[in-house]
PDB file of C-alpha atoms in Angstrom:
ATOM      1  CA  UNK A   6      38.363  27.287 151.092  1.00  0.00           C
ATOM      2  CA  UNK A   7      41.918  28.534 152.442  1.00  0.00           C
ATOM      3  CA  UNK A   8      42.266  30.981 155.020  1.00  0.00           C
ATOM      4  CA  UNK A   9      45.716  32.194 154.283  1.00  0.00           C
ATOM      5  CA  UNK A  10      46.703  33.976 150.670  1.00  0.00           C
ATOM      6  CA  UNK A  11      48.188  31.888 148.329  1.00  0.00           C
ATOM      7  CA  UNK A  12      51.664  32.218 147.017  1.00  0.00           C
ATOM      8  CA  UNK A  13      52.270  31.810 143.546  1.00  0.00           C
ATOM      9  CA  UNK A  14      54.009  28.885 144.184  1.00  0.00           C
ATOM     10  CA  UNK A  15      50.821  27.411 146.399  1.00  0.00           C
ATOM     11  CA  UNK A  16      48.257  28.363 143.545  1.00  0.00           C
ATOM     12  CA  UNK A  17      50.475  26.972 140.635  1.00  0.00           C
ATOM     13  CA  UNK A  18      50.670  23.533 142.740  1.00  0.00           C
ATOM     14  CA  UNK A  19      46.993  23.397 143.367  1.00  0.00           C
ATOM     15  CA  UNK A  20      46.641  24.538 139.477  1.00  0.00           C
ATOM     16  CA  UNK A  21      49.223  21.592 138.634  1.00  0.00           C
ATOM     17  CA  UNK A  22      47.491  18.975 140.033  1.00  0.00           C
ATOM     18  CA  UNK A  23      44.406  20.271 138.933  1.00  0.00           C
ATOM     19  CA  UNK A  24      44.444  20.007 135.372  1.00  0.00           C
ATOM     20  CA  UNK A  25      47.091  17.562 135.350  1.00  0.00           C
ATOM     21  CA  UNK A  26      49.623  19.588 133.647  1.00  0.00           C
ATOM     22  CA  UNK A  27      52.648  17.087 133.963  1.00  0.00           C
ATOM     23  CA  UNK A  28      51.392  14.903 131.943  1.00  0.00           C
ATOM     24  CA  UNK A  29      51.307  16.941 128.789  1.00  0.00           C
ATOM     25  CA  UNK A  30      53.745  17.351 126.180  1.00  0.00           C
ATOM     26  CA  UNK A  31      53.450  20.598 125.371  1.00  0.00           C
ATOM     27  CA  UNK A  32      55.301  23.576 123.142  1.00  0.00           C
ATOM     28  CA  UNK A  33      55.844  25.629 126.427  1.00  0.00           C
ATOM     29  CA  UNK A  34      56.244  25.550 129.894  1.00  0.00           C
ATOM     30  CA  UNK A  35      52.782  25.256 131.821  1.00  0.00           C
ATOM     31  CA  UNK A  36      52.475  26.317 135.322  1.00  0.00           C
ATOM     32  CA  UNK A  37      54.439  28.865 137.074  1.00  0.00           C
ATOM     33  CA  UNK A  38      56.590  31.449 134.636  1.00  0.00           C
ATOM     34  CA  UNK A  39      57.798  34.090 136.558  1.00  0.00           C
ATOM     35  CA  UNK A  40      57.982  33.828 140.228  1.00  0.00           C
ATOM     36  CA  UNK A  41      57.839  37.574 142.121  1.00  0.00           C
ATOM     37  CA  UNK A  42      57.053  35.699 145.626  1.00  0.00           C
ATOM     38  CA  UNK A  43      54.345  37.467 146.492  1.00  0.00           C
ATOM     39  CA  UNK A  44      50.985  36.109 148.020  1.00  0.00           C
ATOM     40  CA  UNK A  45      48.060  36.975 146.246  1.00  0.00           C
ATOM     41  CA  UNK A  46      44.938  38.902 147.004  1.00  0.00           C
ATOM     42  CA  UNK A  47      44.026  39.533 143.725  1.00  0.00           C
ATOM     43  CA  UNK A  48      44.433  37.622 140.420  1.00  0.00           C
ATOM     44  CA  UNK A  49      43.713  38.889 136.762  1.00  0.00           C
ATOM     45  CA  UNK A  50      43.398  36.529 134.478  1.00  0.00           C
ATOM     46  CA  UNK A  51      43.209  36.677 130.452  1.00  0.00           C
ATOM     47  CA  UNK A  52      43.543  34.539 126.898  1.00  0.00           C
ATOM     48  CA  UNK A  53      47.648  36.333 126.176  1.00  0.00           C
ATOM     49  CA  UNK A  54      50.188  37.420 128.715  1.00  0.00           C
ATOM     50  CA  UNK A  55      50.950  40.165 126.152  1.00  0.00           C
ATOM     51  CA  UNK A  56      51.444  43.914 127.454  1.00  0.00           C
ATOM     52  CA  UNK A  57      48.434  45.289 127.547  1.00  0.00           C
ATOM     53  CA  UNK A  58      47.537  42.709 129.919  1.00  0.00           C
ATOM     54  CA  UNK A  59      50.198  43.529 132.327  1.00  0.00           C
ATOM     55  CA  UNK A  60      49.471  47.045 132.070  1.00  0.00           C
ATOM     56  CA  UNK A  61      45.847  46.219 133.252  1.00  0.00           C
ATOM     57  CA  UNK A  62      47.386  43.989 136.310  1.00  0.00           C
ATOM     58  CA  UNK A  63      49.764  47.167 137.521  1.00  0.00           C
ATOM     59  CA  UNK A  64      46.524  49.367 137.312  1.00  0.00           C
ATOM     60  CA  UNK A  65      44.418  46.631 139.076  1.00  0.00           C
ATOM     61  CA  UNK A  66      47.596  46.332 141.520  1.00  0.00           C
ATOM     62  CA  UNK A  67      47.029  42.758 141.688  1.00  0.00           C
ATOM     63  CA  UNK A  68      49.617  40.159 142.730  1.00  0.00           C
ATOM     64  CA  UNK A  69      49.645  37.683 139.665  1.00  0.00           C
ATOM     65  CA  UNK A  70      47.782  37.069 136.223  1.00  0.00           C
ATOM     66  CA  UNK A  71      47.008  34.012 134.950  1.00  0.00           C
ATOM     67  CA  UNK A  72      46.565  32.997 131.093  1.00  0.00           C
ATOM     68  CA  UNK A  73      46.384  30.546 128.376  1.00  0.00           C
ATOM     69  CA  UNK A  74      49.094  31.684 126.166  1.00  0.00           C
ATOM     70  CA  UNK A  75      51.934  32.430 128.731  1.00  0.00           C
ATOM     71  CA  UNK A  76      55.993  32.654 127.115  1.00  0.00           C
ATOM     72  CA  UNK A  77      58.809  30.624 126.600  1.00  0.00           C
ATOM     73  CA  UNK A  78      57.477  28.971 123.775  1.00  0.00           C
ATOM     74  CA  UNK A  79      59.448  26.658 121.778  1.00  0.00           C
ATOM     75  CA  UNK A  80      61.584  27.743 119.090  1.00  0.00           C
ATOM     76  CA  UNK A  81      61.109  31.295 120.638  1.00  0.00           C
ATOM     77  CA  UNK A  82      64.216  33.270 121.065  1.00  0.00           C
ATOM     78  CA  UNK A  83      65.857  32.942 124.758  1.00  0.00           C
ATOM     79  CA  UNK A  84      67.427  36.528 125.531  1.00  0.00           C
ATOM     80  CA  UNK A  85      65.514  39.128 127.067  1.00  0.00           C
ATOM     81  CA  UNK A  86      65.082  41.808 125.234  1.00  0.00           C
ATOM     82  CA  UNK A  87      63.070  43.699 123.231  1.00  0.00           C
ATOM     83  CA  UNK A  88      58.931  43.184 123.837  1.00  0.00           C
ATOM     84  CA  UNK A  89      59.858  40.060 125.588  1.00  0.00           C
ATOM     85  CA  UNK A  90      62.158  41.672 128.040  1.00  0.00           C
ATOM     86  CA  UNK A  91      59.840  44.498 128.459  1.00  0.00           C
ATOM     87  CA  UNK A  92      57.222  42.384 129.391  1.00  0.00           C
ATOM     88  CA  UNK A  93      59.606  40.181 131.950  1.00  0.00           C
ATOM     89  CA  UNK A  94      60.708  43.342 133.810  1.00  0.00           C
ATOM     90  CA  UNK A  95      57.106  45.039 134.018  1.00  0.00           C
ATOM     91  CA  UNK A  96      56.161  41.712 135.773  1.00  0.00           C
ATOM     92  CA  UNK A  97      58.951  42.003 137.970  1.00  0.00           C
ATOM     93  CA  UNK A  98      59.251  45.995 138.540  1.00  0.00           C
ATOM     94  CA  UNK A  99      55.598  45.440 139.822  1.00  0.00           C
ATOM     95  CA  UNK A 100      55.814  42.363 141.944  1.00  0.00           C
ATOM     96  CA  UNK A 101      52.830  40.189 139.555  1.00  0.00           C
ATOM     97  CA  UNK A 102      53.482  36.675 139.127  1.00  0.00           C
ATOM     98  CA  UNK A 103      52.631  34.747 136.117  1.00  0.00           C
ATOM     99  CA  UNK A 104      51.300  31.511 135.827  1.00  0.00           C
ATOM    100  CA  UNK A 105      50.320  30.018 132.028  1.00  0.00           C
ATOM    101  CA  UNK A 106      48.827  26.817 130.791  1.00  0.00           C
ATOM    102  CA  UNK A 107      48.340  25.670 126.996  1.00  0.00           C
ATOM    103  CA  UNK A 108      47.115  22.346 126.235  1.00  0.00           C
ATOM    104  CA  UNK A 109      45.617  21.128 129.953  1.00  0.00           C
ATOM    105  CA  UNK A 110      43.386  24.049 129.636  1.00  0.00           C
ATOM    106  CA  UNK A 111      42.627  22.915 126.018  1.00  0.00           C
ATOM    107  CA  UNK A 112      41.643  19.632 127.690  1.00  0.00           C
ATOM    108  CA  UNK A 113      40.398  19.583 130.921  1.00  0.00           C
ATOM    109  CA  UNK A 114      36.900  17.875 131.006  1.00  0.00           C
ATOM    110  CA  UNK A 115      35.052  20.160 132.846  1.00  0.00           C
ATOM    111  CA  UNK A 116      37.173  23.892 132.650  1.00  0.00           C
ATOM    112  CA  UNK A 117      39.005  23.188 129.564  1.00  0.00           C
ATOM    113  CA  UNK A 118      38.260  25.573 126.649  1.00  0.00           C
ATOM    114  CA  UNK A 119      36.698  23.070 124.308  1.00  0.00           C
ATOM    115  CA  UNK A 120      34.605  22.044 127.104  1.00  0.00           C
ATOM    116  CA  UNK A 121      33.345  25.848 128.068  1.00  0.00           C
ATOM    117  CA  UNK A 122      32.808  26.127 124.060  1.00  0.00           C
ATOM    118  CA  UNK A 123      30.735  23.532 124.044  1.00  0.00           C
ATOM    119  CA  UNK A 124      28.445  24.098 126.753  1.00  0.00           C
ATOM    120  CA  UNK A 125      28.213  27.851 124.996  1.00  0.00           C
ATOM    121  CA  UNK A 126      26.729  26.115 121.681  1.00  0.00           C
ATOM    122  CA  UNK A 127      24.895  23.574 123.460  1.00  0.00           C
ATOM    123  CA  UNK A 128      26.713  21.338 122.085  1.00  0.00           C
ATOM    124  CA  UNK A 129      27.239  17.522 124.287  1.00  0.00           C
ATOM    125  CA  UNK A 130      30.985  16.186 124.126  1.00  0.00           C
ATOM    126  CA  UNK A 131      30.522  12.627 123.605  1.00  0.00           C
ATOM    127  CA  UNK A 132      34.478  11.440 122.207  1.00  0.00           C
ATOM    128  CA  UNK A 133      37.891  12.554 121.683  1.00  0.00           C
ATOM    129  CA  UNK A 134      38.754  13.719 117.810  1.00  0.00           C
ATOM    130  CA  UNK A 135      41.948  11.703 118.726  1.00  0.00           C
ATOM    131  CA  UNK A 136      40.784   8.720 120.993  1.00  0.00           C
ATOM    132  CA  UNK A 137      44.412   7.080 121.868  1.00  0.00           C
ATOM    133  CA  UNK A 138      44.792  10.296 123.923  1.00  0.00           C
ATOM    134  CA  UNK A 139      44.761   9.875 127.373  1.00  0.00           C
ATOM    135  CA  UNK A 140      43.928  14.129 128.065  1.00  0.00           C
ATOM    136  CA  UNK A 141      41.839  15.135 124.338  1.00  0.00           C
ATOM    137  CA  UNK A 142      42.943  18.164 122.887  1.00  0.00           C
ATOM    138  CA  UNK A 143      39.950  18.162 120.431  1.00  0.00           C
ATOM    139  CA  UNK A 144      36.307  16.694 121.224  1.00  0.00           C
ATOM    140  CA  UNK A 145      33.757  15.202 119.146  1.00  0.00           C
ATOM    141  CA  UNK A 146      30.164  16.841 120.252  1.00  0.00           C
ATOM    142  CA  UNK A 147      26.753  16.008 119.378  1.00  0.00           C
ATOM    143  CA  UNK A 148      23.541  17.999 118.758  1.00  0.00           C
ATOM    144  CA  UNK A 149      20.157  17.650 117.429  1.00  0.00           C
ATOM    145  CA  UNK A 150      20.331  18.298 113.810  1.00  0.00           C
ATOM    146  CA  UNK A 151      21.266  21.821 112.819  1.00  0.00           C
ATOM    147  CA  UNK A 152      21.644  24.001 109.568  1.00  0.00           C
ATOM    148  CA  UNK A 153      25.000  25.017 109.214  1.00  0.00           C
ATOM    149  CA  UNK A 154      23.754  28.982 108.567  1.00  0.00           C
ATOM    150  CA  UNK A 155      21.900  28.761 112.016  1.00  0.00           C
ATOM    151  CA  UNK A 156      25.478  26.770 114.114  1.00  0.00           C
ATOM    152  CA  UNK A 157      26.764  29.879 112.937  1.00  0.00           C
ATOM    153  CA  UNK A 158      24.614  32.358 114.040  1.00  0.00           C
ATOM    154  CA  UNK A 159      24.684  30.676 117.315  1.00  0.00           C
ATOM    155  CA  UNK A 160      28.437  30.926 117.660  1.00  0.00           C
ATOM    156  CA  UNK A 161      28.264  34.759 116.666  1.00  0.00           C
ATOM    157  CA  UNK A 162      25.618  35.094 119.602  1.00  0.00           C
ATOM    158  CA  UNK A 163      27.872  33.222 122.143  1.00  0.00           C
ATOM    159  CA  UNK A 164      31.323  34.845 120.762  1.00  0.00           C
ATOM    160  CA  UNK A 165      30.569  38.475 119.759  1.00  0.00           C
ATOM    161  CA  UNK A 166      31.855  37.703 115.968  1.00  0.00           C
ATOM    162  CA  UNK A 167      31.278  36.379 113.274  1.00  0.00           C
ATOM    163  CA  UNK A 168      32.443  33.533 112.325  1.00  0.00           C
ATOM    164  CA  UNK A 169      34.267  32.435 108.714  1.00  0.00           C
ATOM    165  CA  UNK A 170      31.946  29.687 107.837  1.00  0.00           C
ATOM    166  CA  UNK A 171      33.301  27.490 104.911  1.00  0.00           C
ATOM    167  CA  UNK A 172      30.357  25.292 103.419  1.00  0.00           C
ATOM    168  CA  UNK A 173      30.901  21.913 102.543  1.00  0.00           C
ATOM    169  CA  UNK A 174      29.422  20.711  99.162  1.00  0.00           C
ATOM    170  CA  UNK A 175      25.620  20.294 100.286  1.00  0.00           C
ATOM    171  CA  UNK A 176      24.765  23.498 101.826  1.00  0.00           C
ATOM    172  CA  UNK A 177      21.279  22.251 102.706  1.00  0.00           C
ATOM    173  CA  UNK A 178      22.168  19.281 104.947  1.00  0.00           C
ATOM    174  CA  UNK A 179      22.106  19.694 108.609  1.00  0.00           C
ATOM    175  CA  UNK A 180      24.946  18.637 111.019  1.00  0.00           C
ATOM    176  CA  UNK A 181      24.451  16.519 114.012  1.00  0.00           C
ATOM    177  CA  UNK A 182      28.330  15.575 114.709  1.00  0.00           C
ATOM    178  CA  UNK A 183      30.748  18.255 115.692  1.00  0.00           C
ATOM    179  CA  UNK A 184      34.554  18.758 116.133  1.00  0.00           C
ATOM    180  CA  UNK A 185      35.625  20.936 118.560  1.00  0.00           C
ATOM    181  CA  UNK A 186      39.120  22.281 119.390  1.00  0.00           C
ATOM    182  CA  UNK A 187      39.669  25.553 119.775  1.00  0.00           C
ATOM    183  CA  UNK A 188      42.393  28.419 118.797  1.00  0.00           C
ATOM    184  CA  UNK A 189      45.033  27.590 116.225  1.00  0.00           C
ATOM    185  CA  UNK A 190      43.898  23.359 115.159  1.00  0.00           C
ATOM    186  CA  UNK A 191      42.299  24.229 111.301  1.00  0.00           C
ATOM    187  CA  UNK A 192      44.961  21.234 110.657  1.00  0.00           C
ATOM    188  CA  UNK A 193      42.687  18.827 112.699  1.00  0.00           C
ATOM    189  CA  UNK A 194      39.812  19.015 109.729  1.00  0.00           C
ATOM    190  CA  UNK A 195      41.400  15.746 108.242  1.00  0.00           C
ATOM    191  CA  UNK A 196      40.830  14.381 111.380  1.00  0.00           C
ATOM    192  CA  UNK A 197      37.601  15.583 112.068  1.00  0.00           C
ATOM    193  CA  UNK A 198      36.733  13.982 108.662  1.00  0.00           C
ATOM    194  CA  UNK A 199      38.147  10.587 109.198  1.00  0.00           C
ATOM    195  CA  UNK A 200      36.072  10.456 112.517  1.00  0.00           C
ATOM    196  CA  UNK A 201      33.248  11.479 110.298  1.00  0.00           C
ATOM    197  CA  UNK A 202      31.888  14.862 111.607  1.00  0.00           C
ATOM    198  CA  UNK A 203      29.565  17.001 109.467  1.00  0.00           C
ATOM    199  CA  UNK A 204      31.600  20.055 110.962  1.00  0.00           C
ATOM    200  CA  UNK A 205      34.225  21.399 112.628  1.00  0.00           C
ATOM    201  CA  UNK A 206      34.930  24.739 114.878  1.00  0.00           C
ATOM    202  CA  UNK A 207      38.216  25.601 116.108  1.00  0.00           C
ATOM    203  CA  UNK A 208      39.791  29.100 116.080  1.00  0.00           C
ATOM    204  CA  UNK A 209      41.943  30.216 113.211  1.00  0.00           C
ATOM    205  CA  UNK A 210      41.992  29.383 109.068  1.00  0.00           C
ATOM    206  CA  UNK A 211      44.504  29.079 106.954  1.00  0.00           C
ATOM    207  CA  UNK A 212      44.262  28.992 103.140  1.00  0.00           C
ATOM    208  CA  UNK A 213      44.551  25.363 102.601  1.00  0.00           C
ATOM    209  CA  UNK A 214      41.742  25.066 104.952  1.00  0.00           C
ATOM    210  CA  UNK A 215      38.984  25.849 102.628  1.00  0.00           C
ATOM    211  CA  UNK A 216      39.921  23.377  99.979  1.00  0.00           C
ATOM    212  CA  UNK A 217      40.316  20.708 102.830  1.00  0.00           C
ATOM    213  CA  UNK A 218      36.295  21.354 103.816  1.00  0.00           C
ATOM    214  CA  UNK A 219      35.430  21.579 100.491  1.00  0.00           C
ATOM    215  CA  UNK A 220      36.700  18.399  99.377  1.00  0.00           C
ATOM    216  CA  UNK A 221      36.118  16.252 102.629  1.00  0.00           C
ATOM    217  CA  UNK A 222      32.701  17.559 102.982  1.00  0.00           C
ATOM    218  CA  UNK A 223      33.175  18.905 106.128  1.00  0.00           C
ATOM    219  CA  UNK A 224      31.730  22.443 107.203  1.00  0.00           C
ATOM    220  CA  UNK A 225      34.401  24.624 108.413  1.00  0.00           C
ATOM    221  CA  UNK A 226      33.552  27.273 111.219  1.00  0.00           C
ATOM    222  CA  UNK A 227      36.758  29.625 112.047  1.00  0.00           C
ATOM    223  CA  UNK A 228      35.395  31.485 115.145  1.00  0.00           C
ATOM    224  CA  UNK A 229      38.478  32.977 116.469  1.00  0.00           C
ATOM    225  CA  UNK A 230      41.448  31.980 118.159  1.00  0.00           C
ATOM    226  CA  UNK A 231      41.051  34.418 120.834  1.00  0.00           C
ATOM    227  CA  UNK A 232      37.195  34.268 120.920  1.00  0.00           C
ATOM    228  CA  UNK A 233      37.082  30.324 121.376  1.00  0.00           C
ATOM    229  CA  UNK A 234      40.112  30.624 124.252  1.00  0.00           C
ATOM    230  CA  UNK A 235      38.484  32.368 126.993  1.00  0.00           C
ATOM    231  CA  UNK A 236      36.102  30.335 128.498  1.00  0.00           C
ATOM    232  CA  UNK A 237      39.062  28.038 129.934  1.00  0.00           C
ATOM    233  CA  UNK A 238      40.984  30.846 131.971  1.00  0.00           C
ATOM    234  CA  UNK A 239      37.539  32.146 133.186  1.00  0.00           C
ATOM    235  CA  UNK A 240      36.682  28.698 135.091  1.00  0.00           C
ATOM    236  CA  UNK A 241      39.538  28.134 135.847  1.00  0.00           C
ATOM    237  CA  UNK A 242      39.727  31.661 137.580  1.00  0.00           C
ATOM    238  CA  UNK A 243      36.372  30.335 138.947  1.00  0.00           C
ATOM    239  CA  UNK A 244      37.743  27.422 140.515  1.00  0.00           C
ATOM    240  CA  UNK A 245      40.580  28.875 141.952  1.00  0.00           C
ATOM    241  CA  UNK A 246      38.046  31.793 143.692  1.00  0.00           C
ATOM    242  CA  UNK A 247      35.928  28.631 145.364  1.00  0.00           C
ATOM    243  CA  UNK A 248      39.578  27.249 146.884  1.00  0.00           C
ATOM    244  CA  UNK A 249      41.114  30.122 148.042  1.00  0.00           C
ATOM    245  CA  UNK A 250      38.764  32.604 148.043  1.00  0.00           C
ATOM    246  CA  UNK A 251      40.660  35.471 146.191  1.00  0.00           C
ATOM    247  CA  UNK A 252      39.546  37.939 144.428  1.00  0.00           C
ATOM    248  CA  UNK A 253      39.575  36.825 141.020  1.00  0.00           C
ATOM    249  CA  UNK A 254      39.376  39.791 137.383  1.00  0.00           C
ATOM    250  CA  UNK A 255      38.747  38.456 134.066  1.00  0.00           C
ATOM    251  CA  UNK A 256      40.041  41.329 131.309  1.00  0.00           C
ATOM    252  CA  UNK A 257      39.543  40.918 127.583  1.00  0.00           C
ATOM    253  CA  UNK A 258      42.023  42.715 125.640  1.00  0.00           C
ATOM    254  CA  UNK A 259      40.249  43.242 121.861  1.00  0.00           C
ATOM    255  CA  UNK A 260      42.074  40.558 119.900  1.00  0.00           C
ATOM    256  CA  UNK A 261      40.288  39.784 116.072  1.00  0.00           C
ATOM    257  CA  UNK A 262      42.264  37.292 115.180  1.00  0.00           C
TER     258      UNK A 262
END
């Protein structure tokens, strides 16, 4: 465990290296987004750098936050202003640091978010959904055989919600194979199908999906794309307590979707 506080510079590196973020293609920057210099004592950490978040660092006077969904997406307007410029100068009129990572905290083996999800379903990740990917983004789990109205009972249990549970056509088979990948992948179903999985849980549906599960026979459980993205940040968070022994705040700002 270090001695000495960590700048944000320091705990990005050690995050870096970590979860191997440099070797991910990704649809953002991962690591360390804004940079206010100062070493920190105490780290929030949450799913979505959005406001409220920030507002919860500046009351927590911590020194950085950490989060899955961070900015500078791709595609995403550069100039800023607005919410986005808001959000940039509430970080920096406050001295927090923020450091973001998207698809290594999908993956990681052991903190990643479909791992955490897994271990809340007792569920045993046994392949990739993809397997020519060296870091998975989406898991194949096993389980002993389960009726697809009690998987999603269990997921309410572990997740606080409900989820939207689209049947495949024999709603009195049980499932034993299970995709996992969690917030916005309802797109993967095809996959999951092709790898042949009796279900799938990720985090968000789209209209298209439920025809998908219908016709590929694949049970469909949407259990939130917030709701399935917070274990990662939280071991993470974990993690980074054991190294550098900081004081480390998990908040969960009330997201439904």
């Amino acid at each position: 465990m270090s001695q000495t506080l960590p700048t944000p510079a320091a705990l990005a590196d050690y995050c870096d290296t970590l979860l191997s973020a440099d070797e991910f293609k990704d649809y953002c920057p991962n690591g360390l987004q804004v940079d206010t210099g100062k070493p920190i004592e105490h780290l929030i950490t949450g799913v979505t750098a959005c406001q409220a978040l920030i507002d919860q660092a500046i009351e927590h006077k911590a020194q950085a936050i950490l989060v899955h969904h961070g900015y500078f997406w791709k595609g995403e307007a550069q100039p800023l202003t607005g919410m986005k410029g808001k959000r940039i100068q509430s970080l920096y009129e406050h001295g927090i640091s923020l450091i973001a990572y998207h698809l290594p905290l999908d993956a990681h083996p052991e903190l990643g978010n479909n791992r955490a999800l897994a271990d809340l379903l007792d569920l045993t990740i046994t392949d990739a959904l993809y397997p020519d990917q060296k870091h998975p983004v989406g898991n194949i789990a096993s389980t002993a055989p389960i009726a697809a109205d009690e998987l999603a009972q269990k997921i309410a249990h572990a997740l606080g919600r409900t989820p939207t549970h689209i049947a495949a056509d024999d709603p009195k088979r049980t499932l034993k194979k299970i995709a996992i990948c969690t917030g916005g992948a309802q797109d993967m179903i095809e996959q999951a199908a092709l790898m042949g999985c009796d279900a799938f849980i990720s985090g968000e549906i789209s209209e298209r999906t439920t025809h998908m599960a219908r016709e590929m026979g694949v049970d469909y459980f949407a259990a939130g794309h917030h709701a399935t993205e917070r274990g990662g940040v939280m071991r993470l968070a974990d993690r980074i307590a054991d190294q550098f022994g900081i004081k480390t705040q998990f908040i969960d700002i009330d997201n439904p979707a």
